[in-house]
Coordinates of C-alpha atoms (C1' of nucleotides) in Angstrom, one line a residue:
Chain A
X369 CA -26.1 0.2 42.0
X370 CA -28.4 2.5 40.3
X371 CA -28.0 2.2 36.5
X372 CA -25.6 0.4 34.4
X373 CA -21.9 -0.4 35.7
X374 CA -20.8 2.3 33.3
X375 CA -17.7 1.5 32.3
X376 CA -16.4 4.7 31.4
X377 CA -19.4 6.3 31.0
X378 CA -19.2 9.7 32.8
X379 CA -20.0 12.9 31.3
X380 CA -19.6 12.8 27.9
X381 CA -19.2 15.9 25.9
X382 CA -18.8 16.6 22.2
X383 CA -17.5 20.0 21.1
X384 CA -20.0 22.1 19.8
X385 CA -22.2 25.2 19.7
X386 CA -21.8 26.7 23.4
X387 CA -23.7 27.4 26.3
X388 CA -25.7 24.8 27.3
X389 CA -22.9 23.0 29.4
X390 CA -23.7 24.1 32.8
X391 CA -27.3 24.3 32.6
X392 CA -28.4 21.4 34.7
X393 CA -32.1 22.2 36.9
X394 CA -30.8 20.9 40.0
X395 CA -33.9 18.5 40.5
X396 CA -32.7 16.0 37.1
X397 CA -29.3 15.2 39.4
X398 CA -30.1 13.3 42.2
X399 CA -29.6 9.8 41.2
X400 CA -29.1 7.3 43.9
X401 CA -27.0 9.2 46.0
X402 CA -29.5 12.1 46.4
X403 CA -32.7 11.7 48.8
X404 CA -35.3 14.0 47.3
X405 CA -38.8 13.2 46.7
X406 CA -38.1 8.9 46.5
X407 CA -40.5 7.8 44.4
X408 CA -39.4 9.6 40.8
X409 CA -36.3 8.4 40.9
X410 CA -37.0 4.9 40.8
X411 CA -39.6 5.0 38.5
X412 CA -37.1 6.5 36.5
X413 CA -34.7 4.4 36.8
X414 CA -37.2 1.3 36.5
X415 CA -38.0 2.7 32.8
X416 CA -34.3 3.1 32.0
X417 CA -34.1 -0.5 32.2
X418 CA -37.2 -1.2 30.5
X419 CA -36.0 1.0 27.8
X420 CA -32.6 -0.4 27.7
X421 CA -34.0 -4.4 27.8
X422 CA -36.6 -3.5 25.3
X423 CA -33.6 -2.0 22.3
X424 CA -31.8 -5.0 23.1
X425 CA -35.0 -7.3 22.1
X426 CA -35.0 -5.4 19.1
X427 CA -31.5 -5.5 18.4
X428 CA -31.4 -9.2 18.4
X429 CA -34.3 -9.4 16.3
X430 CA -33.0 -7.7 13.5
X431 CA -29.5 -9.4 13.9
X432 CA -31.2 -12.9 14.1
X433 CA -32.6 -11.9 11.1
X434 CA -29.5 -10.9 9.4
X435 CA -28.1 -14.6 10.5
X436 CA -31.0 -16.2 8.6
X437 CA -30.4 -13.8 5.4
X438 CA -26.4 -15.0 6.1
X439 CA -27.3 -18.6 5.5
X440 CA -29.9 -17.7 2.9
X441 CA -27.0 -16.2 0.8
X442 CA -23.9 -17.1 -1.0
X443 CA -21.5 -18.2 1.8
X444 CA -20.8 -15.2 3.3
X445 CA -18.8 -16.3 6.5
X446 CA -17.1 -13.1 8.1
X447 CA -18.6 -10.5 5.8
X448 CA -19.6 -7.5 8.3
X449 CA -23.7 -6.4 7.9
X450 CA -23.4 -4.3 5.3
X451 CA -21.4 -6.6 2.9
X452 CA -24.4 -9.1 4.2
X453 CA -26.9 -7.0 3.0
X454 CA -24.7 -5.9 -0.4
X455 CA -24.9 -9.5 -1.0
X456 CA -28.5 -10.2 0.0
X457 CA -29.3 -7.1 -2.6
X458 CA -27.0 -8.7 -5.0
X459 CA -28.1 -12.3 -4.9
X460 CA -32.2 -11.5 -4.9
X461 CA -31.3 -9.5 -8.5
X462 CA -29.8 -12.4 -9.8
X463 CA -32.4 -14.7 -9.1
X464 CA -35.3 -12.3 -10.8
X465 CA -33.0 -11.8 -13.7
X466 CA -33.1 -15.8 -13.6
X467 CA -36.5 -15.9 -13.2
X468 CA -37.0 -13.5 -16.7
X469 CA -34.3 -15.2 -18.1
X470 CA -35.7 -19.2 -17.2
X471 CA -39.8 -17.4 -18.3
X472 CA -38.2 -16.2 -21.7
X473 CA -39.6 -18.3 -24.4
X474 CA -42.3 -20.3 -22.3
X475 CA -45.5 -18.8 -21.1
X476 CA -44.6 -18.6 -17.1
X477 CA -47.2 -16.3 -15.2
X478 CA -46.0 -13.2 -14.0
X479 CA -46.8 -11.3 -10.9
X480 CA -48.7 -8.5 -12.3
X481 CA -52.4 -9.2 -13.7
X482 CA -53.1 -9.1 -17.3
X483 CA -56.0 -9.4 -19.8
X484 CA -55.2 -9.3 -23.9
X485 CA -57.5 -10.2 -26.3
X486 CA -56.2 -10.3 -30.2
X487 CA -58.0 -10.9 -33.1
X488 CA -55.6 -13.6 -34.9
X489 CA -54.0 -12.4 -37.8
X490 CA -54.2 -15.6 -39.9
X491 CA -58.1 -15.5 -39.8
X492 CA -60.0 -17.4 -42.3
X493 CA -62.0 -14.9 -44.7
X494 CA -65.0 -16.5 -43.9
X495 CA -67.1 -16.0 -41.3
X496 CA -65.9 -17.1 -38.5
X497 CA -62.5 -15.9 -37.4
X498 CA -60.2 -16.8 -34.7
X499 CA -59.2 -14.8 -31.3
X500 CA -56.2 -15.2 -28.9
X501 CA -57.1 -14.1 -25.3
X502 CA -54.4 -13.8 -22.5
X503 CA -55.5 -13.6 -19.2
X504 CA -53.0 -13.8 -16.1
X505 CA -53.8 -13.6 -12.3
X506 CA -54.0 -15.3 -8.9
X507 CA -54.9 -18.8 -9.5
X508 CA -58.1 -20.0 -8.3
X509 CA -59.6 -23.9 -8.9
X510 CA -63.0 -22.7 -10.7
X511 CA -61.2 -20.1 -12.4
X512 CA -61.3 -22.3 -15.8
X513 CA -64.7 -23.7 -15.4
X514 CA -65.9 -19.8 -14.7
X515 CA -63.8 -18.6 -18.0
X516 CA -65.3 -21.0 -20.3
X517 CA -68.9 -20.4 -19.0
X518 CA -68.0 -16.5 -19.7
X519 CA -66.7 -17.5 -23.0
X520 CA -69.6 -19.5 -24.2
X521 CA -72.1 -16.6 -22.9
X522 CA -69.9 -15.0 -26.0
X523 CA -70.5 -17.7 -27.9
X524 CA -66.7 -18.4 -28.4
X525 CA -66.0 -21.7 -28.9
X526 CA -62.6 -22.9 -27.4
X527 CA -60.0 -24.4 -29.5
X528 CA -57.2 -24.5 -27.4
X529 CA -55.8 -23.1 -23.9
X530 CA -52.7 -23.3 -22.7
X531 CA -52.1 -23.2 -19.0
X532 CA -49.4 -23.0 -16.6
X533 CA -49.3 -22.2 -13.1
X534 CA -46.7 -21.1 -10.5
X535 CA -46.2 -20.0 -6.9
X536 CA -50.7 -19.2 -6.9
X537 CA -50.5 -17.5 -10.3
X538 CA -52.0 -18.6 -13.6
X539 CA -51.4 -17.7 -17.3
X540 CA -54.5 -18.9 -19.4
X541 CA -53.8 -18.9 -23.2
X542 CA -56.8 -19.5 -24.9
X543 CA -57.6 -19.6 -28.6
X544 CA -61.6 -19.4 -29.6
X545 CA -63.3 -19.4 -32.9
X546 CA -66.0 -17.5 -33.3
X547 CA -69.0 -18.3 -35.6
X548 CA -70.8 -15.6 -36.2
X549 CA -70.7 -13.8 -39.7
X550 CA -68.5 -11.0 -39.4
X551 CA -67.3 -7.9 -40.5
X552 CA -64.4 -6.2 -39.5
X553 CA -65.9 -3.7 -37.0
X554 CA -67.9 -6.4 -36.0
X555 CA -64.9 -8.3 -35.1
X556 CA -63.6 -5.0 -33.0
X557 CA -66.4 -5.0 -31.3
X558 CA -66.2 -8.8 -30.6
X559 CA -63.0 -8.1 -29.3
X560 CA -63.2 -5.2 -27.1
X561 CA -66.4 -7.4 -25.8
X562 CA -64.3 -10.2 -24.7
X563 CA -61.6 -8.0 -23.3
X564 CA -64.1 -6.3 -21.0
X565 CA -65.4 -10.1 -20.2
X566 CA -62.0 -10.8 -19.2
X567 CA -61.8 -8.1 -17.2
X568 CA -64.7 -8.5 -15.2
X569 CA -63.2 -11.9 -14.2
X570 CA -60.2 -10.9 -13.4
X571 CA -62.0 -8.2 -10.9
X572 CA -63.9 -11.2 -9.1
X573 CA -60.8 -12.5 -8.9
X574 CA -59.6 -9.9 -7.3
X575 CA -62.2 -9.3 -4.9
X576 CA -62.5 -12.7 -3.9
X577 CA -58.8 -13.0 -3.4
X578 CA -58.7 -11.7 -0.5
X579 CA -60.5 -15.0 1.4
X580 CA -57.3 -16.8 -0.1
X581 CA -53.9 -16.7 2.3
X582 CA -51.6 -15.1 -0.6
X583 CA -54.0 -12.1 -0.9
X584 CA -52.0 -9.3 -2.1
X585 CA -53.7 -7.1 -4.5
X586 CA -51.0 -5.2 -5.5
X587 CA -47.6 -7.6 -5.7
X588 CA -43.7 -6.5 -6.7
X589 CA -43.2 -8.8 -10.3
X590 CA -40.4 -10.4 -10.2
X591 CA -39.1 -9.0 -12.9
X592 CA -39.6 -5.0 -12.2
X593 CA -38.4 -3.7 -8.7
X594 CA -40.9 -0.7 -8.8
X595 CA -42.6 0.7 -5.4
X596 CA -45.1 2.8 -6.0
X597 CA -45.3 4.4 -2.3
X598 CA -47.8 6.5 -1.2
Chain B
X1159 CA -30.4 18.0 33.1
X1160 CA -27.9 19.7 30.4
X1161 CA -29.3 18.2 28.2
X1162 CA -31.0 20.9 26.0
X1163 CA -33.5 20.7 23.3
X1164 CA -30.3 20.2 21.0
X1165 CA -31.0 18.6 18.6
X1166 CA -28.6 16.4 17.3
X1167 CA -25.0 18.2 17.2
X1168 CA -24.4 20.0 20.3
X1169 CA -23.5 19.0 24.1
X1170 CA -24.4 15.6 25.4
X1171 CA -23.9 14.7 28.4
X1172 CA -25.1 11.5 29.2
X1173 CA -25.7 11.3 33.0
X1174 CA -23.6 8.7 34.7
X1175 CA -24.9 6.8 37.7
X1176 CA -22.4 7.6 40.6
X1177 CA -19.8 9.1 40.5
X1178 CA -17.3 10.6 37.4
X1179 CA -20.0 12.9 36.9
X1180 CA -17.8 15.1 39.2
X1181 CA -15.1 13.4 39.5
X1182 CA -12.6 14.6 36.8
X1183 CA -9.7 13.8 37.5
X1184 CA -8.6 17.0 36.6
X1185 CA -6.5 16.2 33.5
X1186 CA -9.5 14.5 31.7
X1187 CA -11.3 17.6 31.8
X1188 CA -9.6 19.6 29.7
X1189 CA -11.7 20.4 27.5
X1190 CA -10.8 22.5 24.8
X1191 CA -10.0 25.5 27.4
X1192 CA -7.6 23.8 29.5
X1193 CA -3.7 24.6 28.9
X1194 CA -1.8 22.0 31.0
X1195 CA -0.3 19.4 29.1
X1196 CA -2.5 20.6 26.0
X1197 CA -1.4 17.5 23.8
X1198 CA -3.4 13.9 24.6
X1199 CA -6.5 15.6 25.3
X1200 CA -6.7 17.0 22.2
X1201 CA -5.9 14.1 20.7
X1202 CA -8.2 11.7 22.5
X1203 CA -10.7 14.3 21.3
X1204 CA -10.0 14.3 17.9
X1205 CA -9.7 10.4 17.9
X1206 CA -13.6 10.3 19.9
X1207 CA -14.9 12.8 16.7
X1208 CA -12.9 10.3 14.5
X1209 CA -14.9 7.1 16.1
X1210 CA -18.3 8.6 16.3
X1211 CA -18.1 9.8 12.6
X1212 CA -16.8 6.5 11.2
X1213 CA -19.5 4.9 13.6
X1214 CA -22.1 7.4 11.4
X1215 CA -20.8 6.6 8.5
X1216 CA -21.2 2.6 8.9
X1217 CA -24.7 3.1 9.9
X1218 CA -25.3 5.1 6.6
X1219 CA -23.6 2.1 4.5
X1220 CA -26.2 -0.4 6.7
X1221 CA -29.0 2.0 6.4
X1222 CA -28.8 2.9 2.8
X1223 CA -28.4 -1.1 1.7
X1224 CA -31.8 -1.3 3.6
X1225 CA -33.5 1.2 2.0
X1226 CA -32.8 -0.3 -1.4
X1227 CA -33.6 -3.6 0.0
X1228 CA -37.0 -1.7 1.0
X1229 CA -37.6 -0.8 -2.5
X1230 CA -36.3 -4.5 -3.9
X1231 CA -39.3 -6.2 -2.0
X1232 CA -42.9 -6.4 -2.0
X1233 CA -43.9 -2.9 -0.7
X1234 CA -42.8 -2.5 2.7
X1235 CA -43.5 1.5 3.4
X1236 CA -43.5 2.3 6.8
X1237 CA -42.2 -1.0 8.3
X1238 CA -39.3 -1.3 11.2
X1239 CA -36.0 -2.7 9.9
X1240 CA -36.9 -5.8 11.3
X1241 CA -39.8 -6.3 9.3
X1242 CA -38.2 -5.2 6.1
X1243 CA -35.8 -7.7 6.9
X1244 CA -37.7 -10.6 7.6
X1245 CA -40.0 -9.7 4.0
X1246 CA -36.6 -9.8 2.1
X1247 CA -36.1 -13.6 3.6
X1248 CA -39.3 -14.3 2.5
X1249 CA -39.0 -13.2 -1.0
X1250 CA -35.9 -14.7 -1.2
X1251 CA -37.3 -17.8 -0.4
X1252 CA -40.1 -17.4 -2.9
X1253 CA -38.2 -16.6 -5.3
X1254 CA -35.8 -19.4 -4.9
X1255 CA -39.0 -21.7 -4.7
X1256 CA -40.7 -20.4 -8.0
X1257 CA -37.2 -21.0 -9.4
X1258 CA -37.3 -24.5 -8.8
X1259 CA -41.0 -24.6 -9.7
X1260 CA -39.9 -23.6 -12.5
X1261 CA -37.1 -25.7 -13.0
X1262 CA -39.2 -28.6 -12.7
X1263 CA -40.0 -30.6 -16.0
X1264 CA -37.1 -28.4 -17.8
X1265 CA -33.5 -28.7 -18.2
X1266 CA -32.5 -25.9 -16.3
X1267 CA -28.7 -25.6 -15.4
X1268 CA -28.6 -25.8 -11.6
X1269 CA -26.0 -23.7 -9.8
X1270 CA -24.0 -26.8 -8.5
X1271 CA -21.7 -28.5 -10.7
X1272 CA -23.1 -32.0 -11.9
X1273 CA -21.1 -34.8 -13.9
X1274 CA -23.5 -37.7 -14.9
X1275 CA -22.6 -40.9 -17.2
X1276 CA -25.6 -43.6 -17.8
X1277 CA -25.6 -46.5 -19.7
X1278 CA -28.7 -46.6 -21.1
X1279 CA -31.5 -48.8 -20.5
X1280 CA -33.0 -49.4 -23.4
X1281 CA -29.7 -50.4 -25.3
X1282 CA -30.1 -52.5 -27.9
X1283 CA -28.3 -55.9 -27.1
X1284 CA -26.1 -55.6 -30.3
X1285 CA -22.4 -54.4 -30.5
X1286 CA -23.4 -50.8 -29.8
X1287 CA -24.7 -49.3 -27.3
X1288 CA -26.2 -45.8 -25.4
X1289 CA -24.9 -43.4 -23.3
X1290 CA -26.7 -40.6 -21.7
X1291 CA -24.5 -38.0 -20.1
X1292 CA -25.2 -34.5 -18.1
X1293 CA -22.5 -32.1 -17.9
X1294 CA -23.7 -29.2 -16.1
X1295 CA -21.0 -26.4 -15.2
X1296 CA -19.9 -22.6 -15.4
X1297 CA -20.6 -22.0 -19.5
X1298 CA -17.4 -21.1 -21.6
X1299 CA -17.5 -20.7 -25.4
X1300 CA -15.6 -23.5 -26.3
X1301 CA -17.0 -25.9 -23.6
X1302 CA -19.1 -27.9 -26.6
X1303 CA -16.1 -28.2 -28.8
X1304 CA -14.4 -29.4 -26.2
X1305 CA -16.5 -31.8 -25.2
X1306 CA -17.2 -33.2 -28.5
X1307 CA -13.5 -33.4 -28.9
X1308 CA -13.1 -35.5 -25.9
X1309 CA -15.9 -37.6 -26.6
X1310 CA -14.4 -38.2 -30.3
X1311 CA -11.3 -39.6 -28.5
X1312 CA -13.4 -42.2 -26.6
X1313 CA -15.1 -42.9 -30.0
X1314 CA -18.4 -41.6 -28.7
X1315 CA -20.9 -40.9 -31.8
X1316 CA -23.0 -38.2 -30.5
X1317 CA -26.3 -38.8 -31.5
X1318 CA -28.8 -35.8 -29.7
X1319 CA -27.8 -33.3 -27.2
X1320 CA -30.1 -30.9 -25.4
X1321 CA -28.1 -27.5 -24.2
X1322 CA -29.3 -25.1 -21.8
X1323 CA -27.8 -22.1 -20.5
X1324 CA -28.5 -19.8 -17.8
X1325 CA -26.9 -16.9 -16.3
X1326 CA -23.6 -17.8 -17.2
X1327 CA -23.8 -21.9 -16.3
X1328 CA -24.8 -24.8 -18.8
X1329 CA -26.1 -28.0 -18.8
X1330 CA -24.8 -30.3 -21.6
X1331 CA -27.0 -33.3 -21.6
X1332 CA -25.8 -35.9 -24.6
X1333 CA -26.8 -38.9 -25.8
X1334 CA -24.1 -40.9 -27.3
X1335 CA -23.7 -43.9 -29.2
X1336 CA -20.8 -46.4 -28.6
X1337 CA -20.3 -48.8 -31.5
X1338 CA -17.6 -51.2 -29.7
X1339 CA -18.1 -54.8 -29.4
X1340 CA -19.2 -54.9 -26.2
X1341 CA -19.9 -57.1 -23.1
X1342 CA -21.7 -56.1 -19.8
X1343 CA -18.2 -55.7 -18.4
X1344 CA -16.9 -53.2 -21.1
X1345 CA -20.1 -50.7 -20.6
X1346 CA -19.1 -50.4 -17.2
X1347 CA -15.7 -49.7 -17.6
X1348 CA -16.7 -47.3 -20.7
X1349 CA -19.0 -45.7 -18.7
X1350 CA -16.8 -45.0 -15.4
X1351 CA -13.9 -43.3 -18.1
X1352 CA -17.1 -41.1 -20.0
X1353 CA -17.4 -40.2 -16.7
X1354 CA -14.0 -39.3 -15.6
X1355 CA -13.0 -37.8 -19.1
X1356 CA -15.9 -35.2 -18.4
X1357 CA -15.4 -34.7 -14.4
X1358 CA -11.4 -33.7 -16.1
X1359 CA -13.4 -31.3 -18.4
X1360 CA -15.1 -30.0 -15.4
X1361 CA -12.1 -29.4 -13.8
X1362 CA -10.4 -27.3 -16.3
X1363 CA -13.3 -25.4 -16.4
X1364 CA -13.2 -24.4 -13.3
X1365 CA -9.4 -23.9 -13.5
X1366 CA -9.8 -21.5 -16.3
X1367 CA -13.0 -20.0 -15.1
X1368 CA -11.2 -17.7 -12.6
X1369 CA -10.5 -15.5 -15.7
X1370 CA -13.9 -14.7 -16.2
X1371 CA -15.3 -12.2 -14.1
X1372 CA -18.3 -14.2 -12.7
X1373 CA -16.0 -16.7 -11.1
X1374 CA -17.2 -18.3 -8.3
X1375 CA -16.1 -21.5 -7.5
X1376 CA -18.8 -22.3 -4.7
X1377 CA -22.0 -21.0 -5.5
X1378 CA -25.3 -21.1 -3.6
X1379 CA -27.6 -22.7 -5.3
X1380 CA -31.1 -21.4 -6.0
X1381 CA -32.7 -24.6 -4.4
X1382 CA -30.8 -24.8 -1.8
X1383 CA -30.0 -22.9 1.4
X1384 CA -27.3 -24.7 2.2
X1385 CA -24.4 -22.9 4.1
X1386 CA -21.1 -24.5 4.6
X1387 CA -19.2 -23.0 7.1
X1388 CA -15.8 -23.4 8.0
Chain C
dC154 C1' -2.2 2.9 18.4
dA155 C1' -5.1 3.3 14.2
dG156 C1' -8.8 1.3 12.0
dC157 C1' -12.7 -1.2 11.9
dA158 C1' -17.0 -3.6 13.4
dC159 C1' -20.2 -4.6 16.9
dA160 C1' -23.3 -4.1 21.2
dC161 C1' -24.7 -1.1 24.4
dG162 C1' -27.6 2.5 26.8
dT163 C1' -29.8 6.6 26.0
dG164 C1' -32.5 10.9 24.0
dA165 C1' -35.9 12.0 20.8
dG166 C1' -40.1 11.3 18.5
dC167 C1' -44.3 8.9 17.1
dC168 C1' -48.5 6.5 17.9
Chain D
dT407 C1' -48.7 8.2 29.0
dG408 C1' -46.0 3.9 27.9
dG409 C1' -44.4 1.3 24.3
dC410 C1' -42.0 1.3 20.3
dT411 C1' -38.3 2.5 16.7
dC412 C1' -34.5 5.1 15.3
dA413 C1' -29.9 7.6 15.5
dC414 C1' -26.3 8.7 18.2
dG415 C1' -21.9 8.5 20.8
dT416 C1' -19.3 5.5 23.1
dG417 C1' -16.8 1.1 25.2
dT418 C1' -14.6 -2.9 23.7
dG419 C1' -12.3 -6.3 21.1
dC420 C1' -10.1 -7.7 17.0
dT421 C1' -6.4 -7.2 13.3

DNA sequence: CAGCACACGTGAGCC
DNA sequence: TGGCTCACGTGTGCT
């Protein structure tokens, strides 16, 4: 048979508007039954199927992917696709509001880059004084080895660092002295330096990033559930 | 064919193959026009508009949990729902896998109930010795008292413990001292009713815990993907 | 049979 | 043009 077994299928109409009901050109009609010019019809009918086989492909894509998110999420046997997809929504808020909650009080890298540099309150009055720099971003293995050449170009000595990494992020912690005799505006001026030295590392980070697999410039934290479009 | 421009709304006729495209039968063509028995057609029409607009209406529920899932995931403008879908099993799965990364080297309460009782290794080999127990469960407020409570009754001194909570589940984890003269026998036998007085403490937690609105007995834990059926 | 959920084939529109 | 996605109305089966 030409197309589909069509169950019921027949002419289908939906109350509406008006007109339009008889229009039919003649040529659209002849289906099988009709002998007209052969070819059309076939070709026709050949691209039907193609278009019918190719929305069932993607049909069964996006349901075999709604039976992975089914076993992926709080046993949901029997729950229709939207109640799968409630839950899915559901279960991936709790786990970011249990990754915040886990990274409260330890220093867990987020997903969005950051550079801080702080003069430390506590500084001696002398002439040195002490700085706290924060600097958070894809990891990368000479990451560390680069920050502490840029560091001693600034002549910061490092006291401390604190590091953690997680899923390709790191979160560098780093306390440095500096020696030099300093005023206050000198010590702004330190400060902005290093925060601009930071920077620029986190930039070459970001440019190099891209030879690494997990490239993605621009990453949804955890935490936040912002889109910026455009 | 009839098929107009028409948007959306109007006439459809969806062209059969063979036949019924001029069959009618002559009742089933009523129509809206037709007299004759005026009653089922109508209401075979009205229950048609009734199917199609619930259909609509579960599309919008699907559609409209997608689009939030679109905006809950790494930024996924412009991609097919099958795309969208298969980036929300993937940051599902990372973030289940950061939360275990996380996990790792802390105390974090896992979201599968846990009841362990150890004897301690290093126990001195005097009358007294250790006890290291985990209690991990759904948290209620009085969950410690009523642990220490039990533990009093099996003369338990509780020497450290180490609390965590997270979204709404604790881990207990204790370490006790028992000061009974005791041989290798006794420890065993202490240590098997530690462990059944806290599984009976787990228990009414989780016969009480149906008051509270985050009752769930079974929970999917972050870690795993487990999904038991039946 | 009403109500619901699903799969199907098809028309429209976009590269 | 052909390949693709989407929304739609409908057939079907389950409760």
């Amino acid at each position: 048979m030409g197309t589909v077994p069509v169950g019921v299928g027949g002419v289908r109409v939906t109350e509406s508007s008006s007109a339009s009901l008889v229009v039919d050109d003649g040529e659209r009609v002849g289906k099988k039954g009709g002998v007209g010019r052969g070819a059309p019809e076939a070709k026709t009918a050949m691209a039907l199927k193609n278009h019918s086989e190719a929305e069932r492909r993607r049909r069964e894509r996006i349901n075999s992917h709604l039976a992975t998110l089914r076993t992926m999420v709080p046993c949901s046997d029997k729950m229709d696709k939207a109640a799968i997809l409630a839950q899915v929504i559901n279960h991936v808020k709790e786990l970011k509001s249990k990754a915040v909650e886990i990274s409260k009080g330890y220093n867990i890298p987020s997903d969005t880059d950051e550079v801080r540099v702080e003069a430390e309150a506590n500084a001696v009055n002398s002439g040195s004084f002490y700085i706290r720099a924060t600097l958070c971003c894809e990891d990368r293995p000479e990451l560390f080895a680069e920050l502490r050449q840029t560091l001693d170009t600034l002549q910061l000595k490092l006291i401390r660092a604190e590091i953690s990494t997680l899923s390709g992020r790191v979160k560098n912690i780093l306390i440095m002295r500096c020696d030099d005799n300093a005023n206050d505006i000198d010590r702004h001026i330190y400060t902005a330096s290093v925060h601009q030295a930071l920077k620029s590392v986190l930039d070459r980070v970001n440019s190099t990033v891209d030879f690494y697999p997990r490239a993605k410039r621009r990453r949804i934290s955890m935490f936040e559930s912002s889109c910026s479009s455009s």
